[in-house]
PDB file of C-alpha atoms in Angstrom:
ATOM      1  CA  UNK N1324      13.719  86.129 -49.618  1.00 40.00           C
ATOM      2  CA  UNK N1325      12.361  87.776 -46.481  1.00 42.00           C
ATOM      3  CA  UNK N1326      13.420  86.843 -42.969  1.00 42.00           C
ATOM      4  CA  UNK N1327      10.235  84.881 -42.165  1.00 41.00           C
ATOM      5  CA  UNK N1328      10.690  82.684 -45.245  1.00 43.00           C
ATOM      6  CA  UNK N1329      14.309  82.072 -44.348  1.00 40.00           C
ATOM      7  CA  UNK N1330      13.259  81.092 -40.830  1.00 48.00           C
ATOM      8  CA  UNK N1331      10.494  78.839 -42.131  1.00 43.00           C
ATOM      9  CA  UNK N1332      12.850  76.971 -44.433  1.00 46.00           C
ATOM     10  CA  UNK N1333      15.436  76.561 -41.694  1.00 44.00           C
ATOM     11  CA  UNK N1334      12.810  75.387 -39.208  1.00 47.00           C
ATOM     12  CA  UNK N1335      11.465  72.732 -41.566  1.00 41.00           C
ATOM     13  CA  UNK N1336      14.975  71.455 -42.278  1.00 44.00           C
ATOM     14  CA  UNK N1337      15.719  71.313 -38.576  1.00 50.00           C
ATOM     15  CA  UNK N1338      12.463  69.573 -37.789  1.00 46.00           C
ATOM     16  CA  UNK N1339      13.241  66.920 -40.370  1.00 45.00           C
ATOM     17  CA  UNK N1340      16.726  66.416 -39.019  1.00 43.00           C
ATOM     18  CA  UNK N1341      15.483  66.135 -35.452  1.00 45.00           C
ATOM     19  CA  UNK N1342      12.779  63.649 -36.343  1.00 39.00           C
ATOM     20  CA  UNK N1343      15.138  61.529 -38.436  1.00 40.00           C
ATOM     21  CA  UNK N1344      17.741  61.544 -35.691  1.00 42.00           C
ATOM     22  CA  UNK N1345      15.475  60.816 -32.745  1.00 44.00           C
ATOM     23  CA  UNK N1346      12.532  58.620 -33.729  1.00 40.00           C
ATOM     24  CA  UNK N1347      13.522  54.983 -33.658  1.00 41.00           C
ATOM     25  CA  UNK N1348      12.165  51.594 -32.676  1.00 42.00           C
ATOM     26  CA  UNK N1349      14.044  52.009 -29.411  1.00 50.00           C
ATOM     27  CA  UNK N1350      12.210  55.214 -28.552  1.00 54.00           C
ATOM     28  CA  UNK N1351       8.600  54.900 -29.824  1.00 48.00           C
ATOM     29  CA  UNK N1352       7.414  57.156 -26.985  1.00 59.00           C
ATOM     30  CA  UNK N1353       9.081  60.300 -28.362  1.00 60.00           C
ATOM     31  CA  UNK N1354       6.539  62.752 -29.686  1.00 58.00           C
ATOM     32  CA  UNK N1355       6.751  64.453 -33.057  1.00 63.00           C
ATOM     33  CA  UNK N1356       8.513  67.793 -32.866  1.00 65.00           C
ATOM     34  CA  UNK N1357       7.529  69.522 -36.119  1.00 71.00           C
ATOM     35  CA  UNK N1358       4.729  71.581 -34.616  1.00 68.00           C
ATOM     36  CA  UNK N1359       6.816  72.539 -31.589  1.00 71.00           C
ATOM     37  CA  UNK N1360       9.721  73.801 -33.669  1.00 74.00           C
ATOM     38  CA  UNK N1361       7.557  75.564 -36.263  1.00 79.00           C
ATOM     39  CA  UNK N1362       5.993  77.624 -33.477  1.00 79.00           C
ATOM     40  CA  UNK N1363       9.410  79.188 -32.911  1.00 84.00           C
ATOM     41  CA  UNK N1364       8.823  81.307 -36.016  1.00 84.00           C
ATOM     42  CA  UNK N1365       6.372  83.366 -33.979  1.00 88.00           C
ATOM     43  CA  UNK N1366       8.048  83.060 -30.579  1.00 96.00           C
ATOM     44  CA  UNK N1367       9.795  86.034 -29.021  1.00 98.00           C
ATOM     45  CA  UNK N1368      10.325  84.476 -25.596  1.00 98.00           C
ATOM     46  CA  UNK N1369      10.784  80.798 -24.818  1.00 98.00           C
ATOM     47  CA  UNK N1370      10.024  79.968 -21.187  1.00 98.00           C
ATOM     48  CA  UNK N1371      11.508  76.683 -20.021  1.00 96.00           C
ATOM     49  CA  UNK N1372      11.011  74.452 -17.015  1.00 91.00           C
ATOM     50  CA  UNK N1373      13.904  72.013 -17.167  1.00 86.00           C
ATOM     51  CA  UNK N1374      12.949  70.022 -14.054  1.00 81.00           C
ATOM     52  CA  UNK N1375      10.739  66.953 -14.011  1.00 76.00           C
ATOM     53  CA  UNK N1376       7.312  66.811 -12.392  1.00 78.00           C
ATOM     54  CA  UNK N1377       7.048  65.498  -8.809  1.00 75.00           C
ATOM     55  CA  UNK N1378       5.307  62.253  -9.848  1.00 73.00           C
ATOM     56  CA  UNK N1379       7.828  61.520 -12.620  1.00 77.00           C
ATOM     57  CA  UNK N1380      11.173  59.763 -12.353  1.00 64.00           C
ATOM     58  CA  UNK N1381      13.553  61.970 -10.383  1.00 69.00           C
ATOM     59  CA  UNK N1382      17.242  61.363 -10.995  1.00 68.00           C
ATOM     60  CA  UNK N1383      18.311  64.689  -9.474  1.00 67.00           C
ATOM     61  CA  UNK N1384      15.964  66.293 -12.010  1.00 72.00           C
ATOM     62  CA  UNK N1385      13.076  67.237  -9.713  1.00 64.00           C
ATOM     63  CA  UNK N1386      14.769  70.319  -8.262  1.00 69.00           C
ATOM     64  CA  UNK N1387      14.380  71.559  -4.699  1.00 70.00           C
ATOM     65  CA  UNK N1388      12.601  68.961  -2.538  1.00 76.00           C
ATOM     66  CA  UNK N1389      11.637  67.180  -5.749  1.00 71.00           C
ATOM     67  CA  UNK N1390       8.701  69.600  -5.943  1.00 85.00           C
ATOM     68  CA  UNK N1391      10.106  72.607  -7.734  1.00 90.00           C
ATOM     69  CA  UNK N1392       7.734  72.311 -10.692  1.00 93.00           C
ATOM     70  CA  UNK N1393       4.765  72.926  -8.380  1.00 94.00           C
ATOM     71  CA  UNK N1394       6.106  76.475  -8.055  1.00 97.00           C
ATOM     72  CA  UNK N1395       7.836  76.867 -11.413  1.00 97.00           C
ATOM     73  CA  UNK N1396       4.733  76.152 -13.512  1.00 97.00           C
ATOM     74  CA  UNK N1397       2.418  78.831 -12.060  1.00 98.00           C
ATOM     75  CA  UNK N1398       5.321  81.301 -12.051  1.00 99.00           C
ATOM     76  CA  UNK N1399       5.934  80.691 -15.742  1.00 98.00           C
ATOM     77  CA  UNK N1400       2.195  80.986 -16.467  1.00 98.00           C
ATOM     78  CA  UNK N1401       2.077  84.355 -14.719  1.00 99.00           C
ATOM     79  CA  UNK N1402       5.224  85.640 -16.445  1.00 99.00           C
ATOM     80  CA  UNK N1403       3.962  84.418 -19.823  1.00 99.00           C
ATOM     81  CA  UNK N1404       0.710  86.363 -19.408  1.00 99.00           C
ATOM     82  CA  UNK N1405       2.663  89.506 -18.515  1.00 99.00           C
ATOM     83  CA  UNK N1406       4.993  89.104 -21.494  1.00 99.00           C
ATOM     84  CA  UNK N1407       2.004  88.715 -23.813  1.00 99.00           C
ATOM     85  CA  UNK N1408       0.442  91.822 -22.291  1.00 99.00           C
ATOM     86  CA  UNK N1409       3.644  93.575 -23.365  1.00 99.00           C
ATOM     87  CA  UNK N1410       3.100  92.473 -26.955  1.00 98.00           C
ATOM     88  CA  UNK N1411       5.503  89.517 -26.947  1.00 98.00           C
ATOM     89  CA  UNK N1412       4.762  86.040 -28.268  1.00 97.00           C
ATOM     90  CA  UNK N1413       5.688  83.328 -25.769  1.00 98.00           C
ATOM     91  CA  UNK N1414       6.008  79.578 -25.755  1.00 96.00           C
ATOM     92  CA  UNK N1415       6.515  77.306 -22.737  1.00 96.00           C
ATOM     93  CA  UNK N1416       8.697  74.219 -23.055  1.00 93.00           C
ATOM     94  CA  UNK N1417       8.417  71.385 -20.532  1.00 92.00           C
ATOM     95  CA  UNK N1418      10.608  68.300 -20.594  1.00 89.00           C
ATOM     96  CA  UNK N1419       7.594  65.984 -20.589  1.00 87.00           C
ATOM     97  CA  UNK N1420       6.281  67.655 -23.755  1.00 86.00           C
ATOM     98  CA  UNK N1421       8.898  65.649 -25.614  1.00 85.00           C
ATOM     99  CA  UNK N1422       7.151  62.370 -24.700  1.00 83.00           C
ATOM    100  CA  UNK N1423       4.031  61.076 -26.447  1.00 81.00           C
ATOM    101  CA  UNK N1424       2.059  60.341 -23.294  1.00 82.00           C
ATOM    102  CA  UNK N1425       3.719  63.062 -21.232  1.00 79.00           C
ATOM    103  CA  UNK N1426       4.938  60.538 -18.654  1.00 82.00           C
ATOM    104  CA  UNK N1427       8.587  60.079 -17.649  1.00 85.00           C
ATOM    105  CA  UNK N1428       8.735  56.782 -15.807  1.00 85.00           C
ATOM    106  CA  UNK N1429      12.168  55.297 -16.517  1.00 86.00           C
ATOM    107  CA  UNK N1430      15.703  56.383 -17.346  1.00 90.00           C
ATOM    108  CA  UNK N1431      15.442  55.568 -21.035  1.00 88.00           C
ATOM    109  CA  UNK N1432      12.468  57.872 -21.411  1.00 87.00           C
ATOM    110  CA  UNK N1433      14.129  60.520 -19.225  1.00 87.00           C
ATOM    111  CA  UNK N1434      17.301  60.537 -21.328  1.00 88.00           C
ATOM    112  CA  UNK N1435      15.317  60.647 -24.572  1.00 88.00           C
ATOM    113  CA  UNK N1436      13.152  63.518 -23.318  1.00 89.00           C
ATOM    114  CA  UNK N1437      16.148  65.622 -22.328  1.00 89.00           C
ATOM    115  CA  UNK N1438      17.940  64.879 -25.608  1.00 90.00           C
ATOM    116  CA  UNK N1439      14.907  66.151 -27.532  1.00 90.00           C
ATOM    117  CA  UNK N1440      14.548  69.100 -25.144  1.00 91.00           C
ATOM    118  CA  UNK N1441      18.176  70.094 -25.866  1.00 93.00           C
ATOM    119  CA  UNK N1442      17.536  69.971 -29.615  1.00 91.00           C
ATOM    120  CA  UNK N1443      14.524  72.227 -29.180  1.00 91.00           C
ATOM    121  CA  UNK N1444      16.676  74.689 -27.220  1.00 95.00           C
ATOM    122  CA  UNK N1445      19.247  74.725 -30.033  1.00 95.00           C
ATOM    123  CA  UNK N1446      16.468  75.534 -32.498  1.00 93.00           C
ATOM    124  CA  UNK N1447      15.337  78.419 -30.287  1.00 96.00           C
ATOM    125  CA  UNK N1448      18.902  79.750 -30.159  1.00 97.00           C
ATOM    126  CA  UNK N1449      19.091  79.708 -33.958  1.00 95.00           C
ATOM    127  CA  UNK N1450      15.825  81.648 -34.071  1.00 94.00           C
ATOM    128  CA  UNK N1451      17.193  84.310 -31.663  1.00 96.00           C
ATOM    129  CA  UNK N1452      14.478  83.722 -29.090  1.00 98.00           C
ATOM    130  CA  UNK N1453      14.927  85.185 -25.628  1.00 99.00           C
ATOM    131  CA  UNK N1454      15.155  82.098 -23.422  1.00 99.00           C
ATOM    132  CA  UNK N1455      14.214  82.208 -19.747  1.00 99.00           C
ATOM    133  CA  UNK N1456      14.610  79.295 -17.345  1.00 98.00           C
ATOM    134  CA  UNK N1457      12.708  79.729 -14.085  1.00 98.00           C
ATOM    135  CA  UNK N1458      13.876  77.939 -10.935  1.00 97.00           C
ATOM    136  CA  UNK N1459      13.382  78.001  -7.182  1.00 97.00           C
ATOM    137  CA  UNK N1460      16.558  77.415  -5.198  1.00 94.00           C
ATOM    138  CA  UNK N1461      17.438  75.172  -2.291  1.00 88.00           C
ATOM    139  CA  UNK N1462      17.323  76.966   1.062  1.00 86.00           C
ATOM    140  CA  UNK N1463      19.919  75.984   3.675  1.00 80.00           C
ATOM    141  CA  UNK N1464      22.017  72.851   3.258  1.00 76.00           C
ATOM    142  CA  UNK N1465      24.253  71.731   6.115  1.00 68.00           C
ATOM    143  CA  UNK N1466      27.935  70.980   5.475  1.00 66.00           C
ATOM    144  CA  UNK N1467      27.260  67.329   6.323  1.00 61.00           C
ATOM    145  CA  UNK N1468      24.452  67.024   3.773  1.00 62.00           C
ATOM    146  CA  UNK N1469      26.140  69.124   1.130  1.00 59.00           C
ATOM    147  CA  UNK N1470      29.489  67.367   1.170  1.00 57.00           C
ATOM    148  CA  UNK N1471      32.532  68.746  -0.581  1.00 49.00           C
ATOM    149  CA  UNK N1472      31.004  69.875  -3.884  1.00 49.00           C
ATOM    150  CA  UNK N1473      33.365  72.649  -4.930  1.00 43.00           C
ATOM    151  CA  UNK N1474      30.824  74.247  -7.267  1.00 45.00           C
ATOM    152  CA  UNK N1475      29.645  76.359  -4.346  1.00 47.00           C
ATOM    153  CA  UNK N1476      31.553  78.009  -1.541  1.00 47.00           C
ATOM    154  CA  UNK N1477      30.413  77.366   2.005  1.00 51.00           C
ATOM    155  CA  UNK N1478      28.517  80.245   3.574  1.00 59.00           C
ATOM    156  CA  UNK N1479      27.106  81.414   6.850  1.00 57.00           C
ATOM    157  CA  UNK N1480      23.777  82.923   7.805  1.00 58.00           C
ATOM    158  CA  UNK N1481      22.981  84.456  11.193  1.00 60.00           C
ATOM    159  CA  UNK N1482      26.246  83.119  12.574  1.00 62.00           C
ATOM    160  CA  UNK N1483      25.553  79.525  11.516  1.00 66.00           C
ATOM    161  CA  UNK N1484      27.765  77.723   9.008  1.00 67.00           C
ATOM    162  CA  UNK N1485      26.146  75.995   6.028  1.00 71.00           C
ATOM    163  CA  UNK N1486      27.416  74.077   3.063  1.00 73.00           C
ATOM    164  CA  UNK N1487      25.050  76.102   0.925  1.00 80.00           C
ATOM    165  CA  UNK N1488      22.839  79.156   1.413  1.00 87.00           C
ATOM    166  CA  UNK N1489      20.440  79.521  -1.489  1.00 92.00           C
ATOM    167  CA  UNK N1490      18.599  82.525  -2.774  1.00 96.00           C
ATOM    168  CA  UNK N1491      17.630  84.833  -5.598  1.00 98.00           C
ATOM    169  CA  UNK N1492      20.277  84.820  -8.317  1.00 98.00           C
ATOM    170  CA  UNK N1493      20.835  84.811 -12.053  1.00 99.00           C
ATOM    171  CA  UNK N1494      22.879  81.925 -13.423  1.00 98.00           C
ATOM    172  CA  UNK N1495      24.796  81.705 -16.689  1.00 99.00           C
ATOM    173  CA  UNK N1496      27.242  79.151 -18.037  1.00 98.00           C
ATOM    174  CA  UNK N1497      30.580  80.599 -19.179  1.00 98.00           C
ATOM    175  CA  UNK N1498      30.728  78.094 -22.023  1.00 98.00           C
ATOM    176  CA  UNK N1499      27.892  79.891 -23.844  1.00 98.00           C
ATOM    177  CA  UNK N1500      27.374  83.590 -23.225  1.00 99.00           C
ATOM    178  CA  UNK N1501      26.377  85.833 -26.125  1.00 99.00           C
ATOM    179  CA  UNK N1502      26.784  89.585 -26.068  1.00 98.00           C
ATOM    180  CA  UNK N1503      22.987  89.840 -25.987  1.00 98.00           C
ATOM    181  CA  UNK N1504      22.813  87.586 -22.928  1.00 99.00           C
ATOM    182  CA  UNK N1505      25.273  89.763 -21.037  1.00 98.00           C
ATOM    183  CA  UNK N1506      23.429  92.949 -22.016  1.00 98.00           C
ATOM    184  CA  UNK N1507      20.076  91.528 -20.980  1.00 99.00           C
ATOM    185  CA  UNK N1508      21.296  90.228 -17.627  1.00 99.00           C
ATOM    186  CA  UNK N1509      23.108  93.480 -16.918  1.00 98.00           C
ATOM    187  CA  UNK N1510      19.879  95.332 -17.514  1.00 98.00           C
ATOM    188  CA  UNK N1511      17.943  92.968 -15.233  1.00 99.00           C
ATOM    189  CA  UNK N1512      20.425  93.202 -12.370  1.00 99.00           C
ATOM    190  CA  UNK N1513      21.886  96.697 -12.588  1.00 98.00           C
ATOM    191  CA  UNK N1514      19.302  98.895 -14.315  1.00 98.00           C
ATOM    192  CA  UNK N1515      15.879  97.494 -13.515  1.00 98.00           C
ATOM    193  CA  UNK N1516      16.855  95.905 -10.177  1.00 98.00           C
ATOM    194  CA  UNK N1517      14.674  92.819 -10.601  1.00 99.00           C
ATOM    195  CA  UNK N1518      16.606  90.854  -7.967  1.00 99.00           C
ATOM    196  CA  UNK N1519      16.106  93.670  -5.483  1.00 99.00           C
ATOM    197  CA  UNK N1520      12.393  93.700  -6.273  1.00 99.00           C
ATOM    198  CA  UNK N1521      12.176  89.997  -5.437  1.00 99.00           C
ATOM    199  CA  UNK N1522      14.159  90.659  -2.266  1.00 98.00           C
ATOM    200  CA  UNK N1523      11.647  93.346  -1.263  1.00 99.00           C
ATOM    201  CA  UNK N1524       8.947  90.651  -1.259  1.00 98.00           C
ATOM    202  CA  UNK N1525      10.867  88.969   1.548  1.00 98.00           C
ATOM    203  CA  UNK N1526      13.125  86.515  -0.255  1.00 98.00           C
ATOM    204  CA  UNK N1527      16.842  86.151   0.404  1.00 96.00           C
ATOM    205  CA  UNK N1528      19.327  87.021  -2.317  1.00 96.00           C
ATOM    206  CA  UNK N1529      22.024  84.404  -2.507  1.00 94.00           C
ATOM    207  CA  UNK N1530      24.981  85.803  -0.521  1.00 92.00           C
ATOM    208  CA  UNK N1531      27.422  87.534  -2.841  1.00 93.00           C
ATOM    209  CA  UNK N1532      25.099  87.772  -5.850  1.00 96.00           C
ATOM    210  CA  UNK N1533      22.983  90.852  -5.222  1.00 97.00           C
ATOM    211  CA  UNK N1534      24.628  92.595  -8.173  1.00 96.00           C
ATOM    212  CA  UNK N1535      26.681  89.813  -9.702  1.00 97.00           C
ATOM    213  CA  UNK N1536      26.027  87.020 -12.176  1.00 98.00           C
ATOM    214  CA  UNK N1537      26.501  83.499 -10.878  1.00 97.00           C
ATOM    215  CA  UNK N1538      28.531  81.501 -13.415  1.00 98.00           C
ATOM    216  CA  UNK N1539      28.305  77.736 -13.130  1.00 96.00           C
ATOM    217  CA  UNK N1540      27.909  74.773 -15.430  1.00 96.00           C
ATOM    218  CA  UNK N1541      24.270  74.292 -16.392  1.00 96.00           C
ATOM    219  CA  UNK N1542      23.096  72.298 -19.394  1.00 95.00           C
ATOM    220  CA  UNK N1543      20.189  74.579 -20.272  1.00 97.00           C
ATOM    221  CA  UNK N1544      22.360  77.698 -20.160  1.00 98.00           C
ATOM    222  CA  UNK N1545      25.191  75.905 -21.958  1.00 98.00           C
ATOM    223  CA  UNK N1546      22.841  75.847 -24.950  1.00 98.00           C
ATOM    224  CA  UNK N1547      20.529  78.818 -24.432  1.00 99.00           C
ATOM    225  CA  UNK N1548      23.166  81.345 -23.385  1.00 99.00           C
ATOM    226  CA  UNK N1549      24.420  81.630 -26.967  1.00 98.00           C
ATOM    227  CA  UNK N1550      21.145  83.091 -28.236  1.00 98.00           C
ATOM    228  CA  UNK N1551      21.252  86.492 -29.900  1.00 98.00           C
ATOM    229  CA  UNK N1552      17.958  87.088 -28.141  1.00 98.00           C
ATOM    230  CA  UNK N1553      19.624  86.671 -24.756  1.00 99.00           C
ATOM    231  CA  UNK N1554      19.031  84.030 -22.094  1.00 99.00           C
ATOM    232  CA  UNK N1555      19.228  83.556 -18.349  1.00 99.00           C
ATOM    233  CA  UNK N1556      18.281  81.242 -15.508  1.00 99.00           C
ATOM    234  CA  UNK N1557      16.499  83.058 -12.697  1.00 99.00           C
ATOM    235  CA  UNK N1558      16.257  81.563  -9.229  1.00 98.00           C
ATOM    236  CA  UNK N1559      13.139  83.299  -7.903  1.00 98.00           C
ATOM    237  CA  UNK N1560      13.636  82.446  -4.222  1.00 97.00           C
ATOM    238  CA  UNK N1561      14.730  79.666  -1.872  1.00 96.00           C
ATOM    239  CA  UNK N1562      11.798  77.263  -2.136  1.00 95.00           C
ATOM    240  CA  UNK N1563      11.500  76.492   1.571  1.00 94.00           C
ATOM    241  CA  UNK N1564      11.658  80.196   2.443  1.00 96.00           C
ATOM    242  CA  UNK N1565       8.912  80.920  -0.087  1.00 97.00           C
ATOM    243  CA  UNK N1566       6.739  78.253   1.563  1.00 96.00           C
ATOM    244  CA  UNK N1567       7.453  79.601   5.041  1.00 96.00           C
ATOM    245  CA  UNK N1568       6.386  83.067   3.955  1.00 98.00           C
ATOM    246  CA  UNK N1569       3.467  82.395   1.608  1.00 98.00           C
ATOM    247  CA  UNK N1570       2.478  78.735   2.116  1.00 97.00           C
ATOM    248  CA  UNK N1571       1.211  77.754  -1.349  1.00 97.00           C
ATOM    249  CA  UNK N1572       2.436  78.108  -4.948  1.00 97.00           C
ATOM    250  CA  UNK N1573      -0.468  80.386  -5.871  1.00 98.00           C
ATOM    251  CA  UNK N1574       0.206  82.700  -2.947  1.00 98.00           C
ATOM    252  CA  UNK N1575       3.903  82.808  -3.806  1.00 98.00           C
ATOM    253  CA  UNK N1576       3.059  83.820  -7.373  1.00 99.00           C
ATOM    254  CA  UNK N1577       0.640  86.458  -6.124  1.00 99.00           C
ATOM    255  CA  UNK N1578       3.396  87.879  -3.940  1.00 99.00           C
ATOM    256  CA  UNK N1579       5.771  88.303  -6.895  1.00 99.00           C
ATOM    257  CA  UNK N1580       3.297  89.926  -9.296  1.00 99.00           C
ATOM    258  CA  UNK N1581       5.181  93.230  -9.309  1.00 99.00           C
ATOM    259  CA  UNK N1582       8.680  91.803  -9.923  1.00 99.00           C
ATOM    260  CA  UNK N1583       7.321  89.586 -12.693  1.00 99.00           C
ATOM    261  CA  UNK N1584       5.578  92.570 -14.295  1.00 99.00           C
ATOM    262  CA  UNK N1585       8.824  94.514 -14.133  1.00 99.00           C
ATOM    263  CA  UNK N1586      10.725  91.594 -15.667  1.00 99.00           C
ATOM    264  CA  UNK N1587       8.248  91.391 -18.541  1.00 99.00           C
ATOM    265  CA  UNK N1588       8.721  95.101 -19.216  1.00 99.00           C
ATOM    266  CA  UNK N1589      12.491  94.652 -19.121  1.00 99.00           C
ATOM    267  CA  UNK N1590      12.299  91.869 -21.716  1.00 99.00           C
ATOM    268  CA  UNK N1591      10.063  93.976 -23.975  1.00 98.00           C
ATOM    269  CA  UNK N1592      12.388  96.983 -23.810  1.00 98.00           C
ATOM    270  CA  UNK N1593      15.427  94.801 -24.423  1.00 98.00           C
ATOM    271  CA  UNK N1594      13.951  93.044 -27.446  1.00 98.00           C
ATOM    272  CA  UNK N1595      12.659  96.290 -28.923  1.00 96.00           C
ATOM    273  CA  UNK N1596      16.116  97.833 -28.630  1.00 95.00           C
ATOM    274  CA  UNK N1597      18.383  94.880 -29.352  1.00 89.00           C
ATOM    275  CA  UNK N1598      16.723  92.071 -31.331  1.00 83.00           C
ATOM    276  CA  UNK N1599      15.937  92.277 -35.043  1.00 71.00           C
TER     277      UNK N1599
END
């Protein structure tokens, strides 16, 4: 049996298991997932936005200023077009896609959407997709606002002390890091200098991570990082800094055309060399 047939059989089994496990009288708003998962047969790169939309319920899920998706979505659209121009098949996964009406209005729906989203990610890992999560980071957070969260070290910028100084960085979760993920991220940071290209646009690199991976617990990377196609979470820029410099989401995306084109080429070269 050829590889495509093996994948198709596995996908259909997984789709059945997901549907059986998730559709219930308690959660009638969950959308069917068969079509989503079957598309993974033809997907080289899965692009994910794991934050909720600004007008949806935000239980620390809306990202920077609760508005991160306003910048994430056009960035993903631009990167997807560039990946396709490099001959790669892409698919974009949004949390709200897991809900029938696309609306996340209460905690029950939120929890159900993320549970289904996680199952989709696991399917993508099994299919050896390259998984990319796009984020925009927080900017400056004062020690008083940030508190004593030990996940991050305090930092200073221009002689001022902050609880957090955000910036361009690549994030992985140590609990799930495949050899392919490490190779891909090494190529992005060290060989093709994608972080430096974003910095050249005017964005700050997170202090200490110009040529280092940031390891921290992250649910998306806890699943995606195990993929044999590689995975990473890329913080494009501090969101507030991006707004100060370029005002609108569209203008921010226009400003990062070159780094995104370079990233798409990096992904193509990596998959051609490393992924069956």
